[in-house]
CSV table of N, CA and C in Angstrom, one decimal:
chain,number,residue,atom,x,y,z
A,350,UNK,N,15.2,29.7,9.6
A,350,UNK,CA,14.3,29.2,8.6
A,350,UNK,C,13.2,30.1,8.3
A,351,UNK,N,12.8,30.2,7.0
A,351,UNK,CA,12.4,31.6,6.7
A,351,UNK,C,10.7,30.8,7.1
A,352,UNK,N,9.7,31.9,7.3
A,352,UNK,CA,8.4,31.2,8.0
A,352,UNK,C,7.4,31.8,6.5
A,353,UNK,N,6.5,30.5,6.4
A,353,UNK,CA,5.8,30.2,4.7
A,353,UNK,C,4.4,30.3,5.6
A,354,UNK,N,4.3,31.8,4.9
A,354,UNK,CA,2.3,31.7,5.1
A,354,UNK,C,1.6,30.9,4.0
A,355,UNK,N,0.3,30.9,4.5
A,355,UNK,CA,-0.7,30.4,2.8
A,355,UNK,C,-1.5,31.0,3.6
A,356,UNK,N,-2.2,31.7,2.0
A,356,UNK,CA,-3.2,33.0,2.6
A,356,UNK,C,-4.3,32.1,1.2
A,357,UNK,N,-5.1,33.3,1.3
A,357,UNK,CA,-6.0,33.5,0.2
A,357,UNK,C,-5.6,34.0,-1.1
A,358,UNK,N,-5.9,34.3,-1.9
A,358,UNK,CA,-5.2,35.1,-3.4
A,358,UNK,C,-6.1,36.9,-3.3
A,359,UNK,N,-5.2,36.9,-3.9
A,359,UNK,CA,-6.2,38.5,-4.2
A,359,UNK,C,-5.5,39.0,-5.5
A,360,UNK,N,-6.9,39.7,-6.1
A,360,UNK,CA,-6.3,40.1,-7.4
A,360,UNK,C,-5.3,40.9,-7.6
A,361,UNK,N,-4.3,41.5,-7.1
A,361,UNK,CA,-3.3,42.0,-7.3
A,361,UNK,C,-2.1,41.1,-7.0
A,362,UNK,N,-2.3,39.8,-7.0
A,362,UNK,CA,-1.1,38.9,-7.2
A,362,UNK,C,-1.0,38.5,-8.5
A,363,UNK,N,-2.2,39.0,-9.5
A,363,UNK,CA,-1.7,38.2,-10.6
A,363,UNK,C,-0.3,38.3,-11.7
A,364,UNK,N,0.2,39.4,-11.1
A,364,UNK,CA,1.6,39.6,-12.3
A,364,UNK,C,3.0,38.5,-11.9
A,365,UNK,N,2.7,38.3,-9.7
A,365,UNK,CA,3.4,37.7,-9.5
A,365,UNK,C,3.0,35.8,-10.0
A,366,UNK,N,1.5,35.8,-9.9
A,366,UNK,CA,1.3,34.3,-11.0
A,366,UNK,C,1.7,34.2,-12.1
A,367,UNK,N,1.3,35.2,-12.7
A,367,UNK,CA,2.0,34.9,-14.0
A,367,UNK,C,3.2,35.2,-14.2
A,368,UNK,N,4.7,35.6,-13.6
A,368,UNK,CA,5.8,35.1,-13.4
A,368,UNK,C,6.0,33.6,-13.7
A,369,UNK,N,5.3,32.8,-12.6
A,369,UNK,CA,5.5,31.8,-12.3
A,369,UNK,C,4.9,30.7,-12.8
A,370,UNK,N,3.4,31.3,-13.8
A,370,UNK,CA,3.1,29.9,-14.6
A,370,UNK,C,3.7,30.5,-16.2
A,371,UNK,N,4.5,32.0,-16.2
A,371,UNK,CA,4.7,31.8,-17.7
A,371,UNK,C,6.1,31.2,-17.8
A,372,UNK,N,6.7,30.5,-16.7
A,372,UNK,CA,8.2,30.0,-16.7
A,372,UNK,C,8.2,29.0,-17.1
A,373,UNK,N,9.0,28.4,-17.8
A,373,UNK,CA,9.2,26.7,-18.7
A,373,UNK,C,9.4,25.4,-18.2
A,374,UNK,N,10.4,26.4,-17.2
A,374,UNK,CA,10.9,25.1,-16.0
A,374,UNK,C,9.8,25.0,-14.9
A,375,UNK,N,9.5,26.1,-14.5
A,375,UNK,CA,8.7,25.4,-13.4
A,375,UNK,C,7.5,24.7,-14.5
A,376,UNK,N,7.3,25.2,-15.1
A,376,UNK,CA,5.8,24.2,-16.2
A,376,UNK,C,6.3,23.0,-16.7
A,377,UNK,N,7.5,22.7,-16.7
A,377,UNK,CA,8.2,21.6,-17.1
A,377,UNK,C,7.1,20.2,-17.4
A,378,UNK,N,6.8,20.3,-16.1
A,378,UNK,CA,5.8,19.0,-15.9
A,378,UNK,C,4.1,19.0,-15.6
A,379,UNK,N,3.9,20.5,-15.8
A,379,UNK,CA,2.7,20.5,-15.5
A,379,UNK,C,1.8,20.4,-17.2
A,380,UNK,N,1.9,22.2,-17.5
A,380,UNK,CA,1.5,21.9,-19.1
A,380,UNK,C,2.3,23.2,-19.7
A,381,UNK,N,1.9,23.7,-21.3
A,381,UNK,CA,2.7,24.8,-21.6
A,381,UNK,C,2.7,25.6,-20.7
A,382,UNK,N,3.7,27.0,-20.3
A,382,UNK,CA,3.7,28.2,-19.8
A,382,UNK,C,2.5,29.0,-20.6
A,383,UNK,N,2.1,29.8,-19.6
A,383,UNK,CA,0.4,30.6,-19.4
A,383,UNK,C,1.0,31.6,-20.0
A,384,UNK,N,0.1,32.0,-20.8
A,384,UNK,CA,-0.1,33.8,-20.8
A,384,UNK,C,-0.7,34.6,-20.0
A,385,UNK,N,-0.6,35.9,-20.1
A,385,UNK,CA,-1.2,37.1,-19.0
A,385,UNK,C,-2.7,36.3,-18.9
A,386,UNK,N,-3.3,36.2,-20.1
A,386,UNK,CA,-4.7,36.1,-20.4
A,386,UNK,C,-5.0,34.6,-19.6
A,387,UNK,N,-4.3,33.2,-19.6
A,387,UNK,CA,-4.6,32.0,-19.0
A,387,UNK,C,-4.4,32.2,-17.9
A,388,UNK,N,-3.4,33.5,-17.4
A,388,UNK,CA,-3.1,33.1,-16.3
A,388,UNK,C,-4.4,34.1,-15.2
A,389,UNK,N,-4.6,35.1,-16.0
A,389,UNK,CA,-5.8,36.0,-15.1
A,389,UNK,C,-7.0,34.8,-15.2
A,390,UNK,N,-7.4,34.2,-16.4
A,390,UNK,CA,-9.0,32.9,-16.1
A,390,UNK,C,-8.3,32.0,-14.9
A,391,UNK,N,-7.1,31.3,-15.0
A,391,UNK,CA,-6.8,30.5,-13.8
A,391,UNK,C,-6.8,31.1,-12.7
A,392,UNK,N,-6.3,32.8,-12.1
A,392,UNK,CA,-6.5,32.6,-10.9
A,392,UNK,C,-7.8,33.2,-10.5
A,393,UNK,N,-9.1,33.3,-11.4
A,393,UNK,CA,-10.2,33.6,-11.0
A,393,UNK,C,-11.1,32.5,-11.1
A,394,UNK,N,-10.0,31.3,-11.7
A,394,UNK,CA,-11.0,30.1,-11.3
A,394,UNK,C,-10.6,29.4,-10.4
A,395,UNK,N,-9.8,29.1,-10.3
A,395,UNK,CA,-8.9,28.4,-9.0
A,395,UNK,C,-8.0,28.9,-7.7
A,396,UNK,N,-7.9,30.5,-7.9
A,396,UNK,CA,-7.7,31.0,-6.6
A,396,UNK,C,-8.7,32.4,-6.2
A,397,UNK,N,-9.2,32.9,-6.5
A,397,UNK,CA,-10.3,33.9,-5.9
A,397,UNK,C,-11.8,33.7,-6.2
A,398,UNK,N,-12.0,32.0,-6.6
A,398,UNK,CA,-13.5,31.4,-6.6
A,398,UNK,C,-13.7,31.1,-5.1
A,399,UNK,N,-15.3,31.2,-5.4
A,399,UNK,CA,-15.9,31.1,-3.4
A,399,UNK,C,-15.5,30.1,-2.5
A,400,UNK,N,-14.9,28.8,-3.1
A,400,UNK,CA,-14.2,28.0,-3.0
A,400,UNK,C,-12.9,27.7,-3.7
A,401,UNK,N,-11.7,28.0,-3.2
A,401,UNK,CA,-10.3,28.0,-4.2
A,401,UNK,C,-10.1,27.0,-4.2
A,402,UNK,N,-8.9,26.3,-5.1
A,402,UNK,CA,-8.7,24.9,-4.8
A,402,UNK,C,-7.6,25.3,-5.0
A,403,UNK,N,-6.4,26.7,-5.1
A,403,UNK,CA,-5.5,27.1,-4.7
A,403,UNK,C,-5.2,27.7,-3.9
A,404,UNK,N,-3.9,28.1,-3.4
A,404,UNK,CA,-3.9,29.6,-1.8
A,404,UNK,C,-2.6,29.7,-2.5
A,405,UNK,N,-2.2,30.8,-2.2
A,405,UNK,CA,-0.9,31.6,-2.1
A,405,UNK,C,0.1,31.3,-1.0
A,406,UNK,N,1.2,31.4,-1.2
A,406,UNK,CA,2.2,31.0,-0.4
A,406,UNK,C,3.3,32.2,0.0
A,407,UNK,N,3.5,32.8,1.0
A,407,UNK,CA,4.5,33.9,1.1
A,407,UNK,C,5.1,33.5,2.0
A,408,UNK,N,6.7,34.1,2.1
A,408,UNK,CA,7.7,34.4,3.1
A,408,UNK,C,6.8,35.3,4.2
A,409,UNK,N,7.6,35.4,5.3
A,409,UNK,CA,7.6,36.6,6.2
A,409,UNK,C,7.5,37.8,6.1
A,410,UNK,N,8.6,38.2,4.8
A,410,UNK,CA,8.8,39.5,4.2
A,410,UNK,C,8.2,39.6,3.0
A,411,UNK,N,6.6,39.1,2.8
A,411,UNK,CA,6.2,38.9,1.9
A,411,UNK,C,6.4,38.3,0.3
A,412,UNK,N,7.4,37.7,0.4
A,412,UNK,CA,8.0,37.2,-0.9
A,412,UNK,C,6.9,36.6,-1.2
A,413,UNK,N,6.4,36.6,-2.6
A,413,UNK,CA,5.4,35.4,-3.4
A,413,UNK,C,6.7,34.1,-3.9
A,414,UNK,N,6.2,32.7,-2.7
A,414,UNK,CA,6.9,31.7,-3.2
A,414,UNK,C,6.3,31.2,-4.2
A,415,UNK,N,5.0,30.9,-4.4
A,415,UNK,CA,4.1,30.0,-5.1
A,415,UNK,C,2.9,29.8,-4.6
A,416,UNK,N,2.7,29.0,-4.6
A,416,UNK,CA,1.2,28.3,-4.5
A,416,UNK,C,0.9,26.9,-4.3
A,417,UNK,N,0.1,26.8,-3.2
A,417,UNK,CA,-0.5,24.8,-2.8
A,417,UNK,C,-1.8,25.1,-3.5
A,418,UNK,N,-1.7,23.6,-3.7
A,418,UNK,CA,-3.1,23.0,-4.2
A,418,UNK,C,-3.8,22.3,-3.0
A,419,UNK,N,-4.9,22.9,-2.8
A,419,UNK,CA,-5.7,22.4,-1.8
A,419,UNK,C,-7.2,22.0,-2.1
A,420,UNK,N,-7.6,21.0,-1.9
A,420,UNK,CA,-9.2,21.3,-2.5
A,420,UNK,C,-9.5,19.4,-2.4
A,421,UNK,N,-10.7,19.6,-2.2
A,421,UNK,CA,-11.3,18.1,-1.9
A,421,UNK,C,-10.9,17.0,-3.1
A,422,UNK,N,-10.9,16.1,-3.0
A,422,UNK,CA,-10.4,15.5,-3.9
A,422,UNK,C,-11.7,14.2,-4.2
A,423,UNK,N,-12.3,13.7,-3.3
A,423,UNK,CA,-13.2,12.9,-3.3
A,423,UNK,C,-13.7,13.1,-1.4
A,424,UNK,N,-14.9,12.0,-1.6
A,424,UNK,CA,-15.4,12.5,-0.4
A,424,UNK,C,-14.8,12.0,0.8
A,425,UNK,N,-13.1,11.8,0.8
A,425,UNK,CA,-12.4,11.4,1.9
A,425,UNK,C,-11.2,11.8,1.8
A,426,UNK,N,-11.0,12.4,0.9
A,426,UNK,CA,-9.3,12.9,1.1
A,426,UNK,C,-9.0,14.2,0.2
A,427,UNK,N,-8.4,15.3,0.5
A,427,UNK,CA,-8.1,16.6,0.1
A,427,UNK,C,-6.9,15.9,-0.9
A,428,UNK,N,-6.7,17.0,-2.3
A,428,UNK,CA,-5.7,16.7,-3.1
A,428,UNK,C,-5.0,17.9,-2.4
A,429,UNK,N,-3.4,17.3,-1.9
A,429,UNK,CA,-2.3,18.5,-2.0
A,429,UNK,C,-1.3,18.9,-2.7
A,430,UNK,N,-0.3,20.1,-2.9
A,430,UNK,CA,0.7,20.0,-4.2
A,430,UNK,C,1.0,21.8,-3.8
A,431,UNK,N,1.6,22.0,-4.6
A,431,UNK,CA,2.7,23.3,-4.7
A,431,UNK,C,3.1,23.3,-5.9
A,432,UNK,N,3.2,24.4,-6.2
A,432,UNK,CA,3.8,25.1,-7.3
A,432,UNK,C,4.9,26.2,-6.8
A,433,UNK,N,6.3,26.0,-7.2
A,433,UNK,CA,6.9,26.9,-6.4
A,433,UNK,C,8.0,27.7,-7.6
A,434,UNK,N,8.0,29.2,-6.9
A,434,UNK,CA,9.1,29.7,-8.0
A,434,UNK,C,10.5,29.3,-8.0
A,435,UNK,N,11.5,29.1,-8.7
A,435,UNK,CA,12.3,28.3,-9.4
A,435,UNK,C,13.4,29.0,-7.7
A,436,UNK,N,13.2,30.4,-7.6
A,436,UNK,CA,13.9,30.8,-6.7
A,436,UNK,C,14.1,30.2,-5.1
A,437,UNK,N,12.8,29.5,-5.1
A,437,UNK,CA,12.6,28.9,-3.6
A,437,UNK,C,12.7,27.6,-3.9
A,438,UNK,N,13.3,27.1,-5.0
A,438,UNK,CA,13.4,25.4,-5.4
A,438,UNK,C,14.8,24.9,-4.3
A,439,UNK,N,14.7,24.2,-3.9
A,439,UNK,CA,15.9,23.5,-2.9
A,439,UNK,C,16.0,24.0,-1.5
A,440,UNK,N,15.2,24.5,-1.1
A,440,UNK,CA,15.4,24.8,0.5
A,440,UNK,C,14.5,24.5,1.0
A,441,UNK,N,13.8,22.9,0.8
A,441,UNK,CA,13.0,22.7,1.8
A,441,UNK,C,11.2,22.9,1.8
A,442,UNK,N,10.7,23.7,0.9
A,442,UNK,CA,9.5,24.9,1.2
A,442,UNK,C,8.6,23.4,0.8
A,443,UNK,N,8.9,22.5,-0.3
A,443,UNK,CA,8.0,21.5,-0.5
A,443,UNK,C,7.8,20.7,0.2
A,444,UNK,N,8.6,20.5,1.0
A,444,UNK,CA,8.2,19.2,2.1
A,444,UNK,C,7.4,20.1,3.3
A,445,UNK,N,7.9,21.5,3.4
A,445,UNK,CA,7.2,22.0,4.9
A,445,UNK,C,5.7,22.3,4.0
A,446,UNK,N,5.5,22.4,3.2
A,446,UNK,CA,4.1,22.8,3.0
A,446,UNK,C,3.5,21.4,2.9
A,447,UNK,N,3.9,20.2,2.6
A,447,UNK,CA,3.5,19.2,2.3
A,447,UNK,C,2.7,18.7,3.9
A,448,UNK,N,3.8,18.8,4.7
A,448,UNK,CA,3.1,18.5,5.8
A,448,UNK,C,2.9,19.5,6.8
A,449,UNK,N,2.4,20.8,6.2
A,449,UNK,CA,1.6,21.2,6.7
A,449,UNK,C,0.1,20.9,6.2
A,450,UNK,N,-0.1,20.9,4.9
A,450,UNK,CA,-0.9,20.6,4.0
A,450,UNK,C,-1.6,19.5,4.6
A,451,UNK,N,-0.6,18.2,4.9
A,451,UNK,CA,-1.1,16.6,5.8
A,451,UNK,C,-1.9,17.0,6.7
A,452,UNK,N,-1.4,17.8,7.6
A,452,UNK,CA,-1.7,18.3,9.2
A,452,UNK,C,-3.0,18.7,9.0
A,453,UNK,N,-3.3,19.7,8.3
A,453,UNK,CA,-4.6,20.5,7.4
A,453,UNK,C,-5.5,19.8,7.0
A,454,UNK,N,-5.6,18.5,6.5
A,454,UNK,CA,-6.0,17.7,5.6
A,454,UNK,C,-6.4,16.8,6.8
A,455,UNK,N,-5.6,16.3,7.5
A,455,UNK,CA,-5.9,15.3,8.9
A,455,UNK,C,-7.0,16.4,10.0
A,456,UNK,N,-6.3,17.4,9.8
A,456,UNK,CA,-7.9,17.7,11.3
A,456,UNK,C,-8.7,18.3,10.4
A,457,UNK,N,-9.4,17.9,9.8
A,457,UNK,CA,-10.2,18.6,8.8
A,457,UNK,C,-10.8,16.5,8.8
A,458,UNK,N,-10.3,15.7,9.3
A,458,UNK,CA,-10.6,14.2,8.8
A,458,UNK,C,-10.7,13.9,7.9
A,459,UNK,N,-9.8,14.0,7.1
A,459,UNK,CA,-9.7,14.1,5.6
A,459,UNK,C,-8.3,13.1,5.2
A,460,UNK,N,-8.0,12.4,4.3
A,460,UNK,CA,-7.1,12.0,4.0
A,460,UNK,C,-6.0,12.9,3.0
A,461,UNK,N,-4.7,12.2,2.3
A,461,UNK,CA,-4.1,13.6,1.6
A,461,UNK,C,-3.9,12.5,0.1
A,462,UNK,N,-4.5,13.4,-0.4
A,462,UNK,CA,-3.5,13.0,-2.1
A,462,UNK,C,-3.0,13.7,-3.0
A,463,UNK,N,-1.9,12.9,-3.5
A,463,UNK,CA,-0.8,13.7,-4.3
A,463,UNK,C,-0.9,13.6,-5.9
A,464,UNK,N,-0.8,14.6,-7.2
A,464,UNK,CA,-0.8,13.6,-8.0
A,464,UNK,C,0.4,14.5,-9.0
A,465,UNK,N,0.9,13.7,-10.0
A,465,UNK,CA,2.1,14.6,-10.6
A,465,UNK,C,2.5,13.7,-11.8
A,466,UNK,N,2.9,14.2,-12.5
A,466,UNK,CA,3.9,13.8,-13.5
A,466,UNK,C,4.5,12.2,-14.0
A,467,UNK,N,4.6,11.5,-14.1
A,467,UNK,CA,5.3,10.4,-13.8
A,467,UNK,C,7.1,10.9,-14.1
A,468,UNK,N,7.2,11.7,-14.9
A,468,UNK,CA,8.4,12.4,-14.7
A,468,UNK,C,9.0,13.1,-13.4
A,469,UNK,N,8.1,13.5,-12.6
A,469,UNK,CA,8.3,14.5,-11.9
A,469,UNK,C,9.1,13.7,-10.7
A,470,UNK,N,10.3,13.6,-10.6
A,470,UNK,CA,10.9,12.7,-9.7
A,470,UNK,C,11.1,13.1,-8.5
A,471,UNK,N,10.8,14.9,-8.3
A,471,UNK,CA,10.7,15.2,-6.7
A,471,UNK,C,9.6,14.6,-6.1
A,472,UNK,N,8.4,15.1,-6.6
A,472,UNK,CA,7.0,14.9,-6.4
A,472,UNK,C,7.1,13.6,-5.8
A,473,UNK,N,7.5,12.6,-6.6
A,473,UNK,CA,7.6,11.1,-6.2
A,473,UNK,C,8.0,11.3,-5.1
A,474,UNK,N,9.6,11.9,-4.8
A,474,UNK,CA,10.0,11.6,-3.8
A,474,UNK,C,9.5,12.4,-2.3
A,475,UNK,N,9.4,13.3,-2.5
A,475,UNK,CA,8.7,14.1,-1.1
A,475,UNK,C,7.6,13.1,-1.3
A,476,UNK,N,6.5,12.6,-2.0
A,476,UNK,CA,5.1,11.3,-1.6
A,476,UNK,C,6.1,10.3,-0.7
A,477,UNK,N,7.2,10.0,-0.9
A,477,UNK,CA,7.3,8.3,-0.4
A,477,UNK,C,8.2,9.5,1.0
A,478,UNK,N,8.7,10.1,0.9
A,478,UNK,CA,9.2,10.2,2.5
A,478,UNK,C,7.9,10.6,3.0
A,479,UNK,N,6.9,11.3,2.7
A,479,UNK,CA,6.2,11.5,3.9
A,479,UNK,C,5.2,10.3,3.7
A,480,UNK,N,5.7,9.2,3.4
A,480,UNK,CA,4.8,7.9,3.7
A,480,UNK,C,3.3,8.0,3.0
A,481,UNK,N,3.3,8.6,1.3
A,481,UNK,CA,2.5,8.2,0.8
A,481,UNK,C,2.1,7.2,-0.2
A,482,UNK,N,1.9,5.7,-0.3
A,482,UNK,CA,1.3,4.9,-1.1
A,482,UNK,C,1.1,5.5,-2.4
A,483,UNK,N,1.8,4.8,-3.5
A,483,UNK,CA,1.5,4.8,-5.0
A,483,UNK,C,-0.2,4.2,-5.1
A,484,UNK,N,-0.9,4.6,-5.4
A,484,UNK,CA,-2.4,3.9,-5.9
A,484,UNK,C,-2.7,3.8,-7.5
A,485,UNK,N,-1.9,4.2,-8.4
A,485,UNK,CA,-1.9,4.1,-10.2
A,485,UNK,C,-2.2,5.4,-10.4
A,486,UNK,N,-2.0,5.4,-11.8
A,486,UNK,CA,-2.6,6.7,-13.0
A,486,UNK,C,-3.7,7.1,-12.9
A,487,UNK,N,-4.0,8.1,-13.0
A,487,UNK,CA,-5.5,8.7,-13.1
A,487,UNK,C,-5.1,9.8,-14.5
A,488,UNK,N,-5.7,9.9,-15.4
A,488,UNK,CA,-5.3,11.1,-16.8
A,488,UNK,C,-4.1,11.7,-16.6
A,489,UNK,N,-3.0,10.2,-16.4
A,489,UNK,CA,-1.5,10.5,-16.7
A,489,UNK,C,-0.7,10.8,-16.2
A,490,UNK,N,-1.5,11.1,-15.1
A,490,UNK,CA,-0.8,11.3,-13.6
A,490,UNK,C,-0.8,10.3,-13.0
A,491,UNK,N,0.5,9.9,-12.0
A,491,UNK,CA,0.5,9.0,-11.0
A,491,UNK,C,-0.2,9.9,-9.6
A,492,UNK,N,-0.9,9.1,-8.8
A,492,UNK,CA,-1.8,9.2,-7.8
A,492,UNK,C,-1.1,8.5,-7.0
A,493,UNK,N,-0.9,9.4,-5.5
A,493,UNK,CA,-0.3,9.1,-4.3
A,493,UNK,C,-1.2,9.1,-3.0
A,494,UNK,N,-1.6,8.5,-2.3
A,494,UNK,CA,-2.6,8.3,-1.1
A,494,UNK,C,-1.9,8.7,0.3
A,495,UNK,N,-2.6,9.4,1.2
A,495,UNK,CA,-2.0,9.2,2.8
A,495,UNK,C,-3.0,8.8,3.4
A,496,UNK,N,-3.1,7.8,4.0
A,496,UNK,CA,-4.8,7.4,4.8
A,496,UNK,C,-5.0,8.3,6.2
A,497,UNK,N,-5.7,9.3,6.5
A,497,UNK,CA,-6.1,9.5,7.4
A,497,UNK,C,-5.3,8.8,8.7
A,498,UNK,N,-4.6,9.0,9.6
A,498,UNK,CA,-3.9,8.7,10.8
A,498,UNK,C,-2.7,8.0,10.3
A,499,UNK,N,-2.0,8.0,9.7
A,499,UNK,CA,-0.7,7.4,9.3
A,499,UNK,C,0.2,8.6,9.4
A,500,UNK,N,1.1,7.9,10.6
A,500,UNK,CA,1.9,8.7,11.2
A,500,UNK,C,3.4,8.3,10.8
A,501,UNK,N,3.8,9.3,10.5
A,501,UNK,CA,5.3,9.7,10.3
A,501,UNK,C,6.4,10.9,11.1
């Protein structure tokens, strides 16, 4: 089983971001595919700001899989999420970052939330196996909860 770092971003990942936010399918459910230009403002606002609210995701042998969403969400629980390239889709990489992400999110005392698509039928489903509660829509997104010590 191949081993998934999350590091920091650095500016020389942006050709492999923009791979991956100018693709259709993986944007399917997020918003349109990025250009060079959306995608350089995105990862200098959300992965190489003094605070990211994304990280980078690599293989062992440095493959760029994607990217988690990490970042406070309110004053008790971190939002988590992934974005992964189409190549690393089905083996797994969303549920292990998911609960790494939990793990992360728990010793930090923090709770976890998920939020996605109402289409997005994986998303749903990795929330309810790792035992996250539906809590409603927030701007169109369904919102998924883990409360701090809920063990699975």
């Amino acid at each position: 089983m191949d081993t998934l770092k999350i590091r920091r971003f650095r500016e020389d990942d942006l050709q492999a971001v923009c791979e991956l936010l100018s693709d259709e399918e993986v944007m399917r459910y997020i918003e349109p595919p990025f250009s060079l230009q959306q995608t350089e403002a995105f990862l200098h606002f959300a992965g190489l700001s003094q605070s990211p609210l994304i990280y980078a995701v690599e293989t062992a042998n440095r493959d760029f899989v994607g990217y988690v969403i990490y970042h406070d969400y309110d004053g008790e629980s971190k939002e988590i999420g992934w974005v992964l390239r189409r190549a690393f889709w089905g083996r797994g990489y969303a549920g292990r970052l998911t609960k790494q992400l939990i793990e992360k999110a728990y010793a930090e005392g923090k709770s976890a939330v998920l939020e996605c698509s109402p289409a997005q039928a994986v998303t749903r489903h990795i929330a309810e196996k790792f035992g996250f509660a539906y809590l409603g829509q927030r701007d169109g997104c369904e919102v998924y909860g883990r409360k701090l010590g809920t063990e699975r």
